[in-house]
Short mmCIF file of C-alpha atoms in Angstrom, two decimals:
data_model
loop_
_atom_site.label_atom_id
_atom_site.label_comp_id
_atom_site.label_asym_id
_atom_site.label_seq_id
_atom_site.Cartn_x
_atom_site.Cartn_y
_atom_site.Cartn_z
CA UNK A 4 66.59 104.25 162.80
CA UNK A 5 65.92 101.09 161.58
CA UNK A 6 63.80 98.53 164.04
CA UNK A 7 66.21 95.96 164.48
CA UNK A 8 67.81 98.23 165.87
CA UNK A 9 65.60 99.38 168.27
CA UNK A 10 64.52 96.09 169.07
CA UNK A 11 68.07 95.13 169.91
CA UNK A 12 68.69 98.56 171.93
CA UNK A 13 65.50 97.66 174.04
CA UNK A 14 66.81 94.66 174.79
CA UNK A 15 70.01 95.96 175.97
CA UNK A 16 68.44 98.74 178.07
CA UNK A 17 69.29 99.69 181.84
CA UNK A 18 73.08 97.79 180.99
CA UNK A 19 76.10 98.65 180.88
CA UNK A 20 76.61 97.80 177.41
CA UNK A 21 73.37 100.23 176.11
CA UNK A 22 75.28 102.78 178.17
CA UNK A 23 78.17 102.17 176.45
CA UNK A 24 77.55 102.07 173.05
CA UNK A 25 78.58 104.47 170.26
CA UNK A 26 76.15 106.42 168.01
CA UNK A 27 77.57 103.63 165.48
CA UNK A 28 76.87 100.96 167.98
CA UNK A 29 73.80 102.21 168.83
CA UNK A 30 72.55 101.98 165.04
CA UNK A 31 74.31 98.67 164.43
CA UNK A 32 71.98 94.97 163.67
CA UNK A 33 72.19 92.54 161.90
CA UNK A 34 69.98 92.22 159.00
CA UNK A 35 67.33 89.65 158.35
CA UNK A 36 68.92 89.73 154.24
CA UNK A 37 70.44 87.02 152.32
CA UNK A 38 72.33 86.02 154.74
CA UNK A 39 69.18 85.14 157.67
CA UNK A 40 67.09 83.80 154.76
CA UNK A 41 70.26 81.58 153.42
CA UNK A 42 70.44 80.70 156.82
CA UNK A 43 67.20 79.78 157.41
CA UNK A 44 67.33 77.58 153.72
CA UNK A 45 70.04 75.58 154.94
CA UNK A 46 67.59 74.17 158.25
CA UNK A 47 64.66 73.28 156.01
CA UNK A 48 65.25 73.28 152.06
CA UNK A 49 65.46 70.01 151.51
CA UNK A 50 64.36 70.01 147.60
CA UNK A 51 66.50 73.35 146.09
CA UNK A 52 68.57 76.01 147.90
CA UNK A 53 68.66 78.99 145.51
CA UNK A 54 69.99 81.06 148.03
CA UNK A 55 73.62 81.69 148.41
CA UNK A 56 75.83 82.62 145.83
CA UNK A 57 78.31 79.82 145.69
CA UNK A 58 78.57 77.37 142.95
CA UNK A 59 77.31 73.74 143.39
CA UNK A 60 77.56 70.29 141.91
CA UNK A 61 75.44 67.70 143.86
CA UNK A 62 74.48 70.31 146.85
CA UNK A 63 78.15 70.30 147.46
CA UNK A 64 80.52 73.68 146.35
CA UNK A 65 82.78 73.41 143.05
CA UNK A 66 85.70 73.71 143.40
CA UNK A 67 89.39 73.68 140.53
CA UNK A 68 91.10 70.74 140.68
CA UNK A 69 94.76 72.32 140.97
CA UNK A 70 93.11 73.77 144.63
CA UNK A 71 91.84 70.62 145.74
CA UNK A 72 94.74 68.84 145.37
CA UNK A 73 96.60 70.85 147.97
CA UNK A 74 94.26 70.53 151.10
CA UNK A 75 92.96 67.01 150.50
CA UNK A 76 92.28 66.90 154.03
CA UNK A 77 89.06 69.30 153.60
CA UNK A 78 86.38 68.90 151.59
CA UNK A 79 85.63 71.42 149.05
CA UNK A 80 82.81 72.67 151.72
CA UNK A 81 85.24 73.40 154.13
CA UNK A 82 87.89 74.87 151.84
CA UNK A 83 86.02 77.26 149.80
CA UNK A 84 82.19 77.80 151.58
CA UNK A 85 81.64 81.29 153.27
CA UNK A 86 81.31 80.95 156.92
CA UNK A 87 78.30 81.81 158.83
CA UNK A 88 78.98 85.54 159.76
CA UNK A 89 79.84 85.41 163.21
CA UNK A 90 82.14 82.52 162.45
CA UNK A 91 81.84 78.81 162.29
CA UNK A 92 79.52 77.42 165.50
CA UNK A 93 81.68 74.48 166.33
CA UNK A 94 85.02 76.82 166.36
CA UNK A 95 82.92 79.61 168.36
CA UNK A 96 82.34 76.18 170.80
CA UNK A 97 86.07 75.37 171.25
CA UNK A 98 87.74 78.35 171.32
CA UNK A 99 85.40 79.30 174.86
CA UNK A 100 86.74 76.14 176.13
CA UNK A 101 90.16 77.31 175.79
CA UNK A 102 88.75 80.56 177.33
CA UNK A 103 87.52 79.01 180.40
CA UNK A 104 90.86 76.49 180.63
CA UNK A 105 93.24 78.84 180.99
CA UNK A 106 90.92 81.25 182.84
CA UNK A 107 89.71 79.76 186.16
CA UNK A 108 88.36 83.09 187.59
CA UNK A 109 85.24 82.52 185.62
CA UNK A 110 83.85 80.12 187.05
CA UNK A 111 80.63 79.21 184.45
CA UNK A 112 80.23 79.59 180.81
CA UNK A 113 77.24 81.62 181.65
CA UNK A 114 79.38 84.70 182.93
CA UNK A 115 80.41 85.32 179.56
CA UNK A 116 79.82 85.95 175.98
CA UNK A 117 79.79 83.58 173.11
CA UNK A 118 83.28 84.43 171.33
CA UNK A 119 82.66 85.48 167.83
CA UNK A 120 85.38 84.98 165.39
CA UNK A 121 86.46 88.29 162.74
CA UNK A 122 89.28 88.99 160.51
CA UNK A 123 92.59 89.00 162.93
CA UNK A 124 93.02 91.09 166.44
CA UNK A 125 92.99 93.88 164.50
CA UNK A 126 89.88 92.92 163.26
CA UNK A 127 88.48 93.56 166.61
CA UNK A 128 89.66 96.55 167.65
CA UNK A 129 88.36 97.53 164.92
CA UNK A 130 85.66 96.22 165.58
CA UNK A 131 85.57 97.64 168.98
CA UNK A 132 85.97 100.86 167.77
CA UNK A 133 83.57 101.11 165.78
CA UNK A 134 80.42 100.04 168.75
CA UNK A 135 81.94 101.75 171.44
CA UNK A 136 84.11 105.12 170.04
CA UNK A 137 82.15 108.15 168.95
CA UNK A 138 84.39 111.26 168.30
CA UNK A 139 86.21 112.74 171.07
CA UNK A 140 85.68 109.50 173.52
CA UNK A 141 88.78 109.38 176.30
CA UNK A 142 90.78 105.75 175.65
CA UNK A 143 93.42 105.40 178.16
CA UNK A 144 96.76 103.51 177.30
CA UNK A 145 99.78 102.91 178.52
CA UNK A 146 102.37 105.05 176.29
CA UNK A 147 104.08 101.60 175.63
CA UNK A 148 101.67 100.56 172.52
CA UNK A 149 101.74 99.25 169.14
CA UNK A 150 101.04 101.78 166.43
CA UNK A 151 97.98 101.12 165.34
CA UNK A 152 96.26 101.68 167.87
CA UNK A 153 96.27 105.15 167.29
CA UNK A 154 95.10 104.49 163.63
CA UNK A 155 91.99 103.03 165.03
CA UNK A 156 91.14 104.73 167.34
CA UNK A 157 91.77 107.97 166.04
CA UNK A 158 92.74 108.29 162.72
CA UNK A 159 89.00 106.16 161.88
CA UNK A 160 86.70 106.91 165.11
CA UNK A 161 88.38 110.56 166.42
CA UNK A 162 88.67 109.32 169.71
CA UNK A 163 91.63 110.47 172.28
CA UNK A 164 94.34 108.45 173.31
CA UNK A 165 95.69 109.29 176.64
CA UNK A 166 98.98 107.84 177.72
CA UNK A 167 100.37 107.25 181.45
CA UNK A 168 103.31 105.65 181.46
CA UNK A 169 103.44 102.06 181.59
CA UNK A 170 106.67 101.72 183.75
CA UNK A 171 107.88 103.20 187.76
CA UNK A 172 111.67 103.69 188.02
CA UNK A 173 112.36 100.46 189.54
CA UNK A 174 110.72 98.48 186.81
CA UNK A 175 107.50 98.18 187.47
CA UNK A 176 103.60 99.02 186.60
CA UNK A 177 103.00 102.55 187.03
CA UNK A 178 99.88 101.70 189.29
CA UNK A 179 99.63 105.36 190.59
CA UNK A 180 99.79 106.66 187.01
CA UNK A 181 97.06 104.30 186.00
CA UNK A 182 95.00 105.33 188.82
CA UNK A 183 95.65 109.06 188.50
CA UNK A 184 94.96 108.56 185.16
CA UNK A 185 92.02 107.18 185.43
CA UNK A 186 90.25 109.66 188.24
CA UNK A 187 91.80 112.80 185.53
CA UNK A 188 89.54 111.21 182.76
CA UNK A 189 86.90 110.54 184.75
CA UNK A 190 86.42 113.77 185.53
CA UNK A 191 86.27 115.09 182.14
CA UNK A 192 83.56 112.83 181.09
CA UNK A 193 81.06 109.80 182.15
CA UNK A 194 82.41 107.11 180.64
CA UNK A 195 85.98 105.92 179.54
CA UNK A 196 87.47 103.29 177.41
CA UNK A 197 90.66 101.39 178.59
CA UNK A 198 92.96 99.30 176.45
CA UNK A 199 94.99 96.24 178.17
CA UNK A 200 97.88 94.56 175.99
CA UNK A 201 99.63 92.03 178.53
CA UNK A 202 102.09 90.12 177.27
CA UNK A 203 102.48 94.24 175.77
CA UNK A 204 103.94 94.83 172.36
CA UNK A 205 106.39 96.71 172.47
CA UNK A 206 107.69 95.97 175.57
CA UNK A 207 106.89 92.42 176.38
CA UNK A 208 105.94 92.84 179.68
CA UNK A 209 102.86 91.17 181.88
CA UNK A 210 101.75 92.36 184.88
CA UNK A 211 103.19 90.56 188.27
CA UNK A 212 99.87 88.48 190.20
CA UNK A 213 100.27 91.36 192.27
CA UNK A 214 99.64 94.23 189.66
CA UNK A 215 97.36 92.72 187.61
CA UNK A 216 95.18 92.61 191.25
CA UNK A 217 96.30 96.03 191.89
CA UNK A 218 94.84 97.18 187.84
CA UNK A 219 91.42 95.28 188.70
CA UNK A 220 91.19 97.22 192.12
CA UNK A 221 91.70 100.80 190.25
CA UNK A 222 88.71 100.04 187.59
CA UNK A 223 86.76 99.00 190.29
CA UNK A 224 86.98 101.94 192.83
CA UNK A 225 86.41 104.17 189.64
CA UNK A 226 83.72 102.21 188.87
CA UNK A 227 82.12 102.67 192.18
CA UNK A 228 82.44 106.55 191.78
CA UNK A 229 79.97 105.81 188.99
CA UNK A 230 81.97 105.74 185.99
CA UNK A 231 81.17 103.49 182.60
CA UNK A 232 84.36 101.72 181.84
CA UNK A 233 84.78 99.10 179.08
CA UNK A 234 88.15 97.48 179.29
CA UNK A 235 89.81 95.99 176.12
CA UNK A 236 91.94 93.47 176.75
CA UNK A 237 93.98 92.92 173.64
CA UNK A 238 95.70 89.27 174.00
CA UNK A 239 97.18 88.51 170.77
CA UNK A 240 100.14 86.93 172.56
CA UNK A 241 98.53 85.52 175.74
CA UNK A 242 99.90 82.03 177.14
CA UNK A 243 103.43 82.92 176.94
CA UNK A 244 104.65 83.62 179.75
CA UNK A 245 107.93 83.39 180.81
CA UNK A 246 108.46 83.80 184.57
CA UNK A 247 106.67 82.67 187.49
CA UNK A 248 105.47 85.77 188.89
CA UNK A 249 104.23 86.77 185.63
CA UNK A 250 99.61 87.06 185.74
CA UNK A 251 99.19 83.79 183.79
CA UNK A 252 95.14 84.59 183.45
CA UNK A 253 94.02 87.64 181.23
CA UNK A 254 92.89 90.93 182.70
CA UNK A 255 89.12 90.17 180.94
CA UNK A 256 88.80 87.12 183.59
CA UNK A 257 89.51 89.08 186.66
CA UNK A 258 86.96 91.79 185.32
CA UNK A 259 84.17 89.80 183.95
CA UNK A 260 82.27 89.81 187.74
CA UNK A 261 84.14 92.91 189.10
CA UNK A 262 81.66 95.66 188.82
CA UNK A 263 78.10 96.08 186.95
CA UNK A 264 79.35 99.17 185.43
CA UNK A 265 82.61 97.68 183.84
CA UNK A 266 82.42 95.85 180.59
CA UNK A 267 85.04 93.41 180.09
CA UNK A 268 85.91 92.91 176.12
CA UNK A 269 88.36 90.23 175.43
CA UNK A 270 90.02 90.29 172.16
CA UNK A 271 92.47 87.26 171.12
CA UNK A 272 93.26 84.86 168.53
CA UNK A 273 95.02 81.86 167.13
CA UNK A 274 97.02 84.50 165.35
CA UNK A 275 100.29 84.15 167.71
CA UNK A 276 98.46 81.49 170.11
CA UNK A 277 99.04 78.72 167.93
CA UNK A 278 101.43 80.28 164.87
CA UNK A 279 98.22 80.57 162.30
CA UNK A 280 99.52 84.90 161.28
CA UNK A 281 98.28 84.33 158.19
CA UNK A 282 94.93 82.63 158.86
CA UNK A 283 92.82 86.03 159.94
CA UNK A 284 91.46 84.41 162.94
CA UNK A 285 90.57 86.32 165.95
CA UNK A 286 87.70 85.98 168.67
CA UNK A 287 85.59 88.56 170.51
CA UNK A 288 84.35 87.96 174.20
CA UNK A 289 82.20 90.14 176.20
CA UNK A 290 81.56 89.81 179.86
CA UNK A 291 80.25 92.13 182.51
CA UNK A 292 78.93 91.04 186.05
CA UNK A 293 74.98 91.54 185.77
CA UNK A 294 74.81 90.97 181.41
CA UNK A 295 72.69 88.15 180.91
CA UNK A 296 72.41 85.79 178.21
CA UNK A 297 69.92 87.42 176.12
CA UNK A 298 71.58 90.74 176.50
CA UNK A 299 74.85 89.05 175.38
CA UNK A 300 73.09 88.06 172.34
CA UNK A 301 71.80 91.61 171.47
CA UNK A 302 74.96 92.47 171.62
CA UNK A 303 76.80 90.07 169.46
CA UNK A 304 73.60 90.70 166.72
CA UNK A 305 75.36 94.51 166.84
CA UNK A 306 78.67 93.01 166.36
CA UNK A 307 77.49 90.61 163.34
CA UNK A 308 75.77 93.32 161.61
CA UNK A 309 79.38 95.77 162.37
CA UNK A 310 81.26 92.75 160.90
CA UNK A 311 78.43 92.19 158.17
CA UNK A 312 78.45 95.77 157.00
CA UNK A 313 82.46 95.79 156.84
CA UNK A 314 84.42 92.36 156.52
CA UNK A 315 81.03 90.39 155.30
CA UNK A 316 82.82 87.23 157.21
CA UNK A 317 86.23 85.72 158.36
CA UNK A 318 88.12 83.09 155.92
CA UNK A 319 86.13 79.90 156.13
CA UNK A 320 89.10 77.71 155.36
CA UNK A 321 90.88 79.68 158.45
CA UNK A 322 88.41 78.37 160.62
CA UNK A 323 88.35 74.20 159.42
CA UNK A 324 91.96 74.28 159.46
CA UNK A 325 91.79 75.64 163.16
CA UNK A 326 88.87 73.29 164.38
CA UNK A 327 91.03 70.38 162.81
CA UNK A 328 94.04 71.61 164.47
CA UNK A 329 92.10 71.97 168.22
CA UNK A 330 91.04 68.99 168.51
CA UNK A 331 94.09 66.94 167.06
CA UNK A 332 95.17 64.40 170.04
CA UNK A 333 98.97 66.24 169.66
CA UNK A 334 97.77 69.89 169.75
CA UNK A 335 98.71 70.56 173.86
CA UNK A 336 101.81 69.12 173.70
CA UNK A 337 103.16 70.43 170.16
CA UNK A 338 101.83 74.32 171.72
CA UNK A 339 104.19 73.18 174.94
CA UNK A 340 107.04 72.47 172.32
CA UNK A 341 106.51 75.99 170.89
CA UNK A 342 106.09 77.20 174.23
CA UNK A 343 109.70 76.10 175.26
CA UNK A 344 111.26 77.10 172.48
CA UNK A 345 110.15 80.86 172.55
CA UNK A 346 111.17 80.40 176.58
CA UNK A 347 115.25 79.63 175.11
CA UNK A 348 115.14 82.76 173.19
CA UNK A 349 113.49 84.49 175.87
CA UNK A 350 116.67 83.11 178.66
CA UNK A 351 119.30 83.52 175.59
CA UNK A 352 118.20 87.18 175.57
CA UNK A 353 117.98 87.57 179.79
CA UNK A 354 121.69 85.47 179.73
CA UNK A 355 123.51 88.25 176.77
CA UNK A 356 122.44 91.44 178.92
CA UNK A 357 124.23 90.42 182.02
CA UNK A 358 127.31 89.89 179.49
CA UNK A 359 130.29 92.85 179.79
CA UNK A 360 129.51 94.03 176.45
CA UNK A 361 125.81 94.80 177.45
CA UNK A 362 126.67 96.22 181.02
CA UNK A 363 128.98 98.79 178.67
CA UNK A 364 126.17 99.39 176.47
CA UNK A 365 123.55 100.82 178.75
CA UNK A 366 124.88 104.52 179.06
CA UNK A 367 123.03 103.90 175.59
CA UNK A 368 120.62 101.53 175.69
CA UNK A 369 118.49 101.13 178.79
CA UNK A 370 116.75 97.76 178.47
CA UNK A 371 113.03 97.98 179.40
CA UNK A 372 111.41 95.17 181.65
CA UNK A 373 110.36 92.12 179.93
CA UNK A 374 109.01 88.97 180.81
CA UNK A 375 106.66 87.34 178.56
CA UNK A 376 105.84 87.13 174.79
CA UNK A 377 107.48 88.06 171.36
CA UNK A 378 109.31 91.43 172.20
CA UNK A 379 111.75 93.31 174.21
CA UNK A 380 112.70 96.92 173.80
CA UNK A 381 115.66 99.23 174.17
CA UNK A 382 115.17 102.68 175.52
CA UNK A 383 117.74 104.89 173.41
CA UNK A 384 120.54 107.57 174.95
CA UNK A 385 122.74 109.70 173.11
CA UNK A 386 120.77 108.97 169.60
CA UNK A 387 117.82 108.41 168.20
CA UNK A 388 115.98 105.31 167.89
CA UNK A 389 115.71 105.82 164.20
CA UNK A 390 119.42 106.29 163.53
CA UNK A 391 120.15 102.93 165.64
CA UNK A 392 117.58 101.19 163.38
CA UNK A 393 119.11 102.64 159.95
CA UNK A 394 123.18 101.39 161.57
CA UNK A 395 121.54 98.06 162.00
CA UNK A 396 120.22 97.95 159.06
CA UNK A 397 123.12 99.13 157.05
CA UNK A 398 124.77 95.71 158.88
CA UNK A 399 121.81 93.40 157.28
CA UNK A 400 120.02 93.60 161.13
CA UNK A 401 116.25 94.60 161.13
CA UNK A 402 114.73 96.54 164.07
CA UNK A 403 111.83 98.88 164.99
CA UNK A 404 112.58 102.40 165.64
CA UNK A 405 109.31 103.07 167.51
CA UNK A 406 108.60 107.64 168.60
CA UNK A 407 112.68 108.13 167.96
CA UNK A 408 113.22 106.72 171.74
CA UNK A 409 112.95 102.95 171.03
CA UNK A 410 113.83 99.90 169.53
CA UNK A 411 112.03 96.59 169.32
CA UNK A 412 113.75 93.56 169.25
CA UNK A 413 111.40 90.70 168.30
CA UNK A 414 113.88 88.04 169.74
CA UNK A 415 110.57 85.22 168.61
CA UNK A 416 112.44 85.83 165.40
CA UNK A 417 115.38 84.59 165.93
CA UNK A 418 116.67 80.93 166.55
CA UNK A 419 118.56 81.73 170.41
CA UNK A 420 122.40 80.20 168.86
CA UNK A 421 122.47 83.55 167.00
CA UNK A 422 120.27 85.87 169.62
CA UNK A 423 124.30 86.78 170.99
CA UNK A 424 125.32 87.50 167.64
CA UNK A 425 122.62 89.63 166.92
CA UNK A 426 122.74 91.67 171.04
CA UNK A 427 126.56 91.95 170.42
CA UNK A 428 126.49 93.92 166.92
CA UNK A 429 123.77 95.93 168.46
CA UNK A 430 125.96 96.60 171.55
CA UNK A 431 129.00 97.27 169.13
CA UNK A 432 127.05 99.68 166.90
CA UNK A 433 125.57 101.87 170.01
CA UNK A 434 128.64 102.24 171.56
CA UNK A 435 129.83 103.85 168.15
CA UNK A 436 126.87 106.25 167.70
CA UNK A 437 126.95 107.07 171.13
CA UNK A 438 130.36 107.70 170.79
CA UNK A 439 130.33 109.87 167.88
CA UNK A 440 127.83 111.87 169.16
CA UNK A 441 129.65 112.55 172.26
CA UNK A 442 131.77 113.81 170.11
CA UNK A 443 130.30 115.62 168.19
CA UNK A 444 128.76 117.39 171.07
CA UNK A 445 131.94 117.79 172.25
CA UNK A 446 132.76 120.13 169.20
CA UNK A 447 129.53 121.74 168.94
CA UNK A 448 130.40 122.84 172.70
CA UNK A 449 133.50 124.01 172.20
CA UNK A 450 131.75 126.21 169.48
CA UNK A 451 129.59 128.00 171.14
CA UNK A 452 131.90 128.99 173.86
CA UNK A 453 134.69 130.59 171.09
CA UNK A 454 131.33 132.30 170.01
CA UNK A 455 130.85 133.05 173.52
CA UNK A 456 134.09 134.61 173.89
#
């Protein structure tokens, strides 16, 4: 093992992070190579800096004029230069301020690490899997989850996803199933990873304050029994809460000081929060009750090594544009306007689900609970969601089929005035499919009866 990795492991010794690291995570380190030497040169090489592999003129990056005129508000360094492996320091500081502002349960900035920039939330999930998952490790996830989790967790790291039912029959978060899943997993291993995504993709559900408190209580109780727990909060849609009972802080905030055997890892970003889907700017932040700032720094050094050895760094131009956006005087006002637009679409869906057409369609389409985010989903009954998706596609309507059972609707992408037309077509198509399948089923039953005779 490299001596730098050994040094970082020694700094983490005795911490929850040390016990949770994967074999790969234990080997990770940030090399004192070109990037580190270039950083030293940037601070001290005042005459000539011949370290970074960029073309410079008069000390500034060269830039094609045809590109430069497209970004008149940026210098060439802001537009085309490499960003540091961990992200631009100014942006990391601004994002930490955002986390603390949105999550007042985190009473001190010292309670969490400095956020580190990754190229999108998927990259954050990838880095979490690299640093903490060995083949065969157990990852608990509610049964409504984004399909890319499986590709990263099982496909790449050969860990094992164990699902538990998201909802009770009453349409609430299934706390009993969650607690039971924790206990069952703990019987097999002394460390567990839990993935929580609120607002949820694909259901569009955020736990209530009472449900969120119960989730934290269940995790703390399991930690009390001696289980080390990594809780990864995928906060991609954070902030889009449409009902007053929604928990408006991240579960991460509640876990930062919950228990010394819990390491919370917040993965979030500007992707959805700031309408910059293609910028590929995500953040990773850590929090645990007994971890010190030097230990956080050691863990971030390992994360930087993993970033350096996979994607090198995140796009610099996106980071500079985001800095200017976050510092803009109308930023908060613009965010509120966007959130109001999303809420209007949410309310339009709520309204159409109360119509007679929607009530008639409930025998075929059962809406799952939703109160936040970009999405809502139906459970299909009497036909597969893939059949419904294809039937809608024939009519020029795109939706997402999940596991042959659920149909996801991204109401975020539909103007509020168009939502009734979309949903009414959905109801008509479901009724047609359901009726056809019922008729076919009856014929089949008649044939079977004839055969028995």
